[in-house]
């Protein structure tokens, strides 16, 4: 990554230092994709091993550069014991539920093309599948996405519509880096709290989303 942007120099050691300083074994860490540059699953093994060395329960969704993430069953089989992956399903932690999907570019965005509509609609289905998979009541739902759930103009999207339909109040996303972070969503919009968690945006330091259970 440092070859692309010098701000990523020594990013692995910086992540390790900040993560182990802040996160305990009882914490849950949400990782919004782009976990490894690997093209094939076996090539991602060192990066998954690195995550296995870190404290806390890691919950992750796929990013657009996670080409190694193909068969979810094979990926789960290689994931370290402290890692859970979401794809068309959810993770329940008592009364807290974590759902998610990768997401995609949204219509009317600067880079949205006709061929993107099929993928966008598929990701809407995957988000709905994730939320529909929740059985029983949940006091709080967090949705994880890799992509920002709107275009850069922050126009209402199908993702926002689904969040509102299911009463989602907290959405974590990434994908934006460097100068693109200026296009991030406001912290609150449509009655939803949004959190940009790209590693470089957070200076490679985990950000507290909420204390659970609430005190």
CSV table of C-alpha atoms in Angstrom, one decimal:
chain,number,residue,atom,x,y,z
A,1,UNK,CA,0.0,0.0,0.0
A,2,UNK,CA,2.9,2.4,0.7
A,3,UNK,CA,3.7,2.2,-3.0
A,4,UNK,CA,0.2,3.7,-3.7
A,5,UNK,CA,0.1,6.2,-0.8
A,6,UNK,CA,3.0,6.9,1.5
A,7,UNK,CA,0.6,7.4,4.4
A,8,UNK,CA,0.3,3.6,4.4
A,9,UNK,CA,3.9,3.1,5.2
A,10,UNK,CA,4.4,0.4,7.9
A,11,UNK,CA,0.6,0.1,8.2
A,12,UNK,CA,0.6,-3.5,9.5
A,13,UNK,CA,2.8,-2.6,12.4
A,14,UNK,CA,0.8,0.5,13.1
A,15,UNK,CA,-2.4,-1.4,13.1
A,16,UNK,CA,-0.9,-4.1,15.4
A,17,UNK,CA,0.4,-1.5,17.9
A,18,UNK,CA,-2.8,0.5,18.1
A,19,UNK,CA,-5.1,-2.5,18.0
A,20,UNK,CA,-3.3,-4.3,20.9
A,21,UNK,CA,-3.1,-1.1,22.9
A,22,UNK,CA,-6.9,-0.4,22.7
A,23,UNK,CA,-8.7,-3.7,22.0
A,24,UNK,CA,-9.3,-6.3,24.7
A,25,UNK,CA,-10.3,-10.0,24.2
A,26,UNK,CA,-13.9,-9.0,25.1
A,27,UNK,CA,-14.2,-6.4,22.4
A,28,UNK,CA,-15.8,-6.8,18.9
A,29,UNK,CA,-13.9,-5.3,16.0
A,30,UNK,CA,-15.8,-4.6,12.7
A,31,UNK,CA,-13.6,-4.9,9.6
A,32,UNK,CA,-15.3,-3.5,6.5
A,33,UNK,CA,-13.4,-5.4,3.8
A,34,UNK,CA,-10.3,-5.0,1.7
A,35,UNK,CA,-8.6,-7.4,4.0
A,36,UNK,CA,-5.9,-8.7,1.7
A,37,UNK,CA,-4.5,-7.9,-1.8
A,38,UNK,CA,-4.3,-11.6,-2.5
A,39,UNK,CA,-5.9,-12.9,-5.6
A,40,UNK,CA,-6.4,-16.5,-4.4
A,41,UNK,CA,-7.5,-17.8,-1.0
A,42,UNK,CA,-4.2,-19.6,-0.2
A,43,UNK,CA,-2.4,-16.3,-0.8
A,44,UNK,CA,-4.5,-14.6,1.8
A,45,UNK,CA,-3.4,-17.0,4.5
A,46,UNK,CA,-0.7,-14.7,5.9
A,47,UNK,CA,-3.1,-11.8,6.3
A,48,UNK,CA,-5.7,-13.9,7.9
A,49,UNK,CA,-3.0,-15.3,10.2
A,50,UNK,CA,-2.1,-11.7,11.2
A,51,UNK,CA,-5.7,-11.0,12.2
A,52,UNK,CA,-5.7,-14.2,14.2
A,53,UNK,CA,-2.9,-12.7,16.4
A,54,UNK,CA,-5.0,-9.8,17.4
A,55,UNK,CA,-7.3,-9.6,20.5
A,56,UNK,CA,-11.1,-9.4,20.2
A,57,UNK,CA,-13.8,-11.0,18.1
A,58,UNK,CA,-13.4,-9.8,14.4
A,59,UNK,CA,-16.5,-9.5,12.3
A,60,UNK,CA,-15.9,-8.8,8.6
A,61,UNK,CA,-17.6,-8.3,5.2
A,62,UNK,CA,-16.0,-8.5,1.8
A,63,UNK,CA,-14.4,-5.5,0.1
A,64,UNK,CA,-14.1,-4.8,-3.6
A,65,UNK,CA,-10.4,-5.8,-3.6
A,66,UNK,CA,-11.0,-9.1,-1.7
A,67,UNK,CA,-10.7,-11.2,-4.9
A,68,UNK,CA,-9.6,-14.2,-2.8
A,69,UNK,CA,-13.1,-14.2,-1.1
A,70,UNK,CA,-15.0,-16.6,-3.4
A,71,UNK,CA,-16.6,-19.6,-1.7
A,72,UNK,CA,-17.8,-18.4,1.7
A,73,UNK,CA,-17.5,-21.9,3.2
A,74,UNK,CA,-13.8,-22.1,2.1
A,75,UNK,CA,-13.1,-18.6,3.4
A,76,UNK,CA,-14.7,-19.5,6.8
A,77,UNK,CA,-12.7,-22.7,7.0
A,78,UNK,CA,-9.4,-20.7,6.6
A,79,UNK,CA,-10.4,-17.8,8.8
A,80,UNK,CA,-8.8,-17.7,12.3
A,81,UNK,CA,-10.9,-18.8,15.3
A,82,UNK,CA,-11.5,-15.1,16.4
A,83,UNK,CA,-13.0,-14.1,13.0
A,84,UNK,CA,-16.6,-14.3,11.8
A,85,UNK,CA,-17.7,-13.4,8.2
A,86,UNK,CA,-21.0,-12.1,7.1
A,87,UNK,CA,-22.6,-13.0,3.7
A,88,UNK,CA,-26.3,-13.2,3.4
A,89,UNK,CA,-26.5,-13.8,7.1
A,90,UNK,CA,-25.8,-12.1,10.4
A,91,UNK,CA,-23.9,-12.4,13.7
A,92,UNK,CA,-25.9,-12.2,16.9
A,93,UNK,CA,-24.2,-11.1,20.2
A,94,UNK,CA,-27.1,-11.3,22.7
A,95,UNK,CA,-29.5,-8.5,21.8
A,96,UNK,CA,-27.0,-6.9,19.4
A,97,UNK,CA,-27.1,-8.1,15.8
A,98,UNK,CA,-24.5,-7.3,13.1
A,99,UNK,CA,-25.6,-7.6,9.5
A,100,UNK,CA,-23.9,-6.5,6.3
A,101,UNK,CA,-22.9,-6.8,2.7
A,102,UNK,CA,-20.2,-5.5,0.4
A,103,UNK,CA,-22.4,-2.9,-1.3
A,104,UNK,CA,-21.6,-1.2,-4.6
A,105,UNK,CA,-21.6,2.2,-6.4
A,106,UNK,CA,-25.0,3.9,-6.2
A,107,UNK,CA,-27.0,5.2,-9.1
A,108,UNK,CA,-26.4,8.8,-10.3
A,109,UNK,CA,-22.8,8.7,-9.0
A,110,UNK,CA,-19.9,10.1,-11.0
A,111,UNK,CA,-18.5,6.6,-11.8
A,112,UNK,CA,-21.8,4.7,-12.0
A,113,UNK,CA,-22.3,3.0,-15.4
A,114,UNK,CA,-25.1,1.0,-16.9
A,115,UNK,CA,-23.4,-2.3,-16.1
A,116,UNK,CA,-23.2,-1.4,-12.4
A,117,UNK,CA,-27.0,-1.5,-12.0
A,118,UNK,CA,-27.0,-5.3,-12.0
A,119,UNK,CA,-24.4,-5.5,-9.2
A,120,UNK,CA,-26.1,-2.7,-7.2
A,121,UNK,CA,-29.4,-4.5,-7.3
A,122,UNK,CA,-27.7,-7.8,-6.3
A,123,UNK,CA,-26.2,-6.0,-3.3
A,124,UNK,CA,-29.6,-4.7,-2.3
A,125,UNK,CA,-30.8,-8.3,-2.3
A,126,UNK,CA,-27.9,-9.4,-0.2
A,127,UNK,CA,-28.4,-6.7,2.3
A,128,UNK,CA,-32.1,-7.6,2.6
A,129,UNK,CA,-31.2,-11.3,3.0
A,130,UNK,CA,-28.8,-10.4,5.8
A,131,UNK,CA,-31.5,-8.4,7.7
A,132,UNK,CA,-34.2,-11.0,6.9
A,133,UNK,CA,-32.0,-13.8,8.4
A,134,UNK,CA,-32.4,-12.3,11.9
A,135,UNK,CA,-34.7,-14.4,13.9
A,136,UNK,CA,-36.2,-13.0,17.0
A,137,UNK,CA,-36.0,-9.5,18.5
A,138,UNK,CA,-32.8,-7.4,18.5
A,139,UNK,CA,-32.3,-4.4,20.7
A,140,UNK,CA,-29.8,-2.9,18.2
A,141,UNK,CA,-28.7,-3.7,14.6
A,142,UNK,CA,-25.4,-2.6,13.2
A,143,UNK,CA,-25.0,-2.9,9.4
A,144,UNK,CA,-21.5,-3.2,7.9
A,145,UNK,CA,-20.8,-2.3,4.3
A,146,UNK,CA,-17.6,-1.8,2.4
A,147,UNK,CA,-18.9,0.8,0.0
A,148,UNK,CA,-20.6,4.0,1.2
A,149,UNK,CA,-24.3,3.4,0.9
A,150,UNK,CA,-25.0,6.5,-1.2
A,151,UNK,CA,-23.3,8.2,-4.1
A,152,UNK,CA,-20.8,11.0,-3.5
A,153,UNK,CA,-23.8,13.5,-3.6
A,154,UNK,CA,-25.3,11.7,-0.7
A,155,UNK,CA,-28.6,11.1,-2.6
A,156,UNK,CA,-31.2,8.7,-1.1
A,157,UNK,CA,-30.5,5.1,-2.3
A,158,UNK,CA,-32.0,1.7,-2.1
A,159,UNK,CA,-29.6,0.9,0.8
A,160,UNK,CA,-30.9,3.8,2.8
A,161,UNK,CA,-34.5,2.7,2.1
A,162,UNK,CA,-33.7,-0.8,3.4
A,163,UNK,CA,-32.0,0.6,6.5
A,164,UNK,CA,-35.1,2.6,7.3
A,165,UNK,CA,-37.4,-0.4,6.6
A,166,UNK,CA,-35.6,-2.5,9.2
A,167,UNK,CA,-35.0,0.2,11.7
A,168,UNK,CA,-31.2,0.3,11.3
A,169,UNK,CA,-29.6,3.1,13.3
A,170,UNK,CA,-25.9,2.4,12.9
A,171,UNK,CA,-24.0,1.8,9.6
A,172,UNK,CA,-20.2,1.2,9.3
A,173,UNK,CA,-18.5,1.6,6.0
A,174,UNK,CA,-15.1,2.1,4.4
A,175,UNK,CA,-13.8,2.2,0.8
A,176,UNK,CA,-13.0,5.9,0.8
A,177,UNK,CA,-9.3,6.8,1.2
A,178,UNK,CA,-7.1,9.8,1.2
A,179,UNK,CA,-8.7,12.8,-0.5
A,180,UNK,CA,-11.9,10.8,-1.3
A,181,UNK,CA,-12.7,10.9,2.4
A,182,UNK,CA,-14.1,14.4,1.9
A,183,UNK,CA,-17.1,12.7,0.2
A,184,UNK,CA,-18.0,10.8,3.4
A,185,UNK,CA,-21.5,10.9,4.7
A,186,UNK,CA,-22.3,13.2,7.6
A,187,UNK,CA,-22.3,11.5,11.0
A,188,UNK,CA,-26.1,11.5,11.0
A,189,UNK,CA,-28.6,11.5,8.2
A,190,UNK,CA,-32.0,10.0,7.7
A,191,UNK,CA,-32.1,9.1,11.4
A,192,UNK,CA,-29.0,6.9,10.9
A,193,UNK,CA,-25.6,7.2,12.4
A,194,UNK,CA,-22.8,6.7,9.9
A,195,UNK,CA,-19.2,5.7,10.6
A,196,UNK,CA,-16.4,5.9,8.1
A,197,UNK,CA,-13.8,3.3,9.3
A,198,UNK,CA,-11.2,3.2,6.5
A,199,UNK,CA,-7.9,2.4,8.2
A,200,UNK,CA,-6.0,5.5,6.9
A,201,UNK,CA,-8.9,7.8,7.8
A,202,UNK,CA,-8.7,6.5,11.4
A,203,UNK,CA,-4.9,6.7,11.4
A,204,UNK,CA,-4.9,2.9,11.7
A,205,UNK,CA,-6.5,3.2,15.1
A,206,UNK,CA,-9.7,1.3,16.0
A,207,UNK,CA,-12.7,3.7,16.6
A,208,UNK,CA,-15.3,3.1,19.3
A,209,UNK,CA,-18.7,2.6,17.8
A,210,UNK,CA,-20.6,1.9,20.9
A,211,UNK,CA,-20.4,0.2,24.3
A,212,UNK,CA,-22.4,-3.0,24.5
A,213,UNK,CA,-24.4,-3.8,26.5
A,214,UNK,CA,-25.2,-0.1,27.2
A,215,UNK,CA,-24.4,1.0,30.7
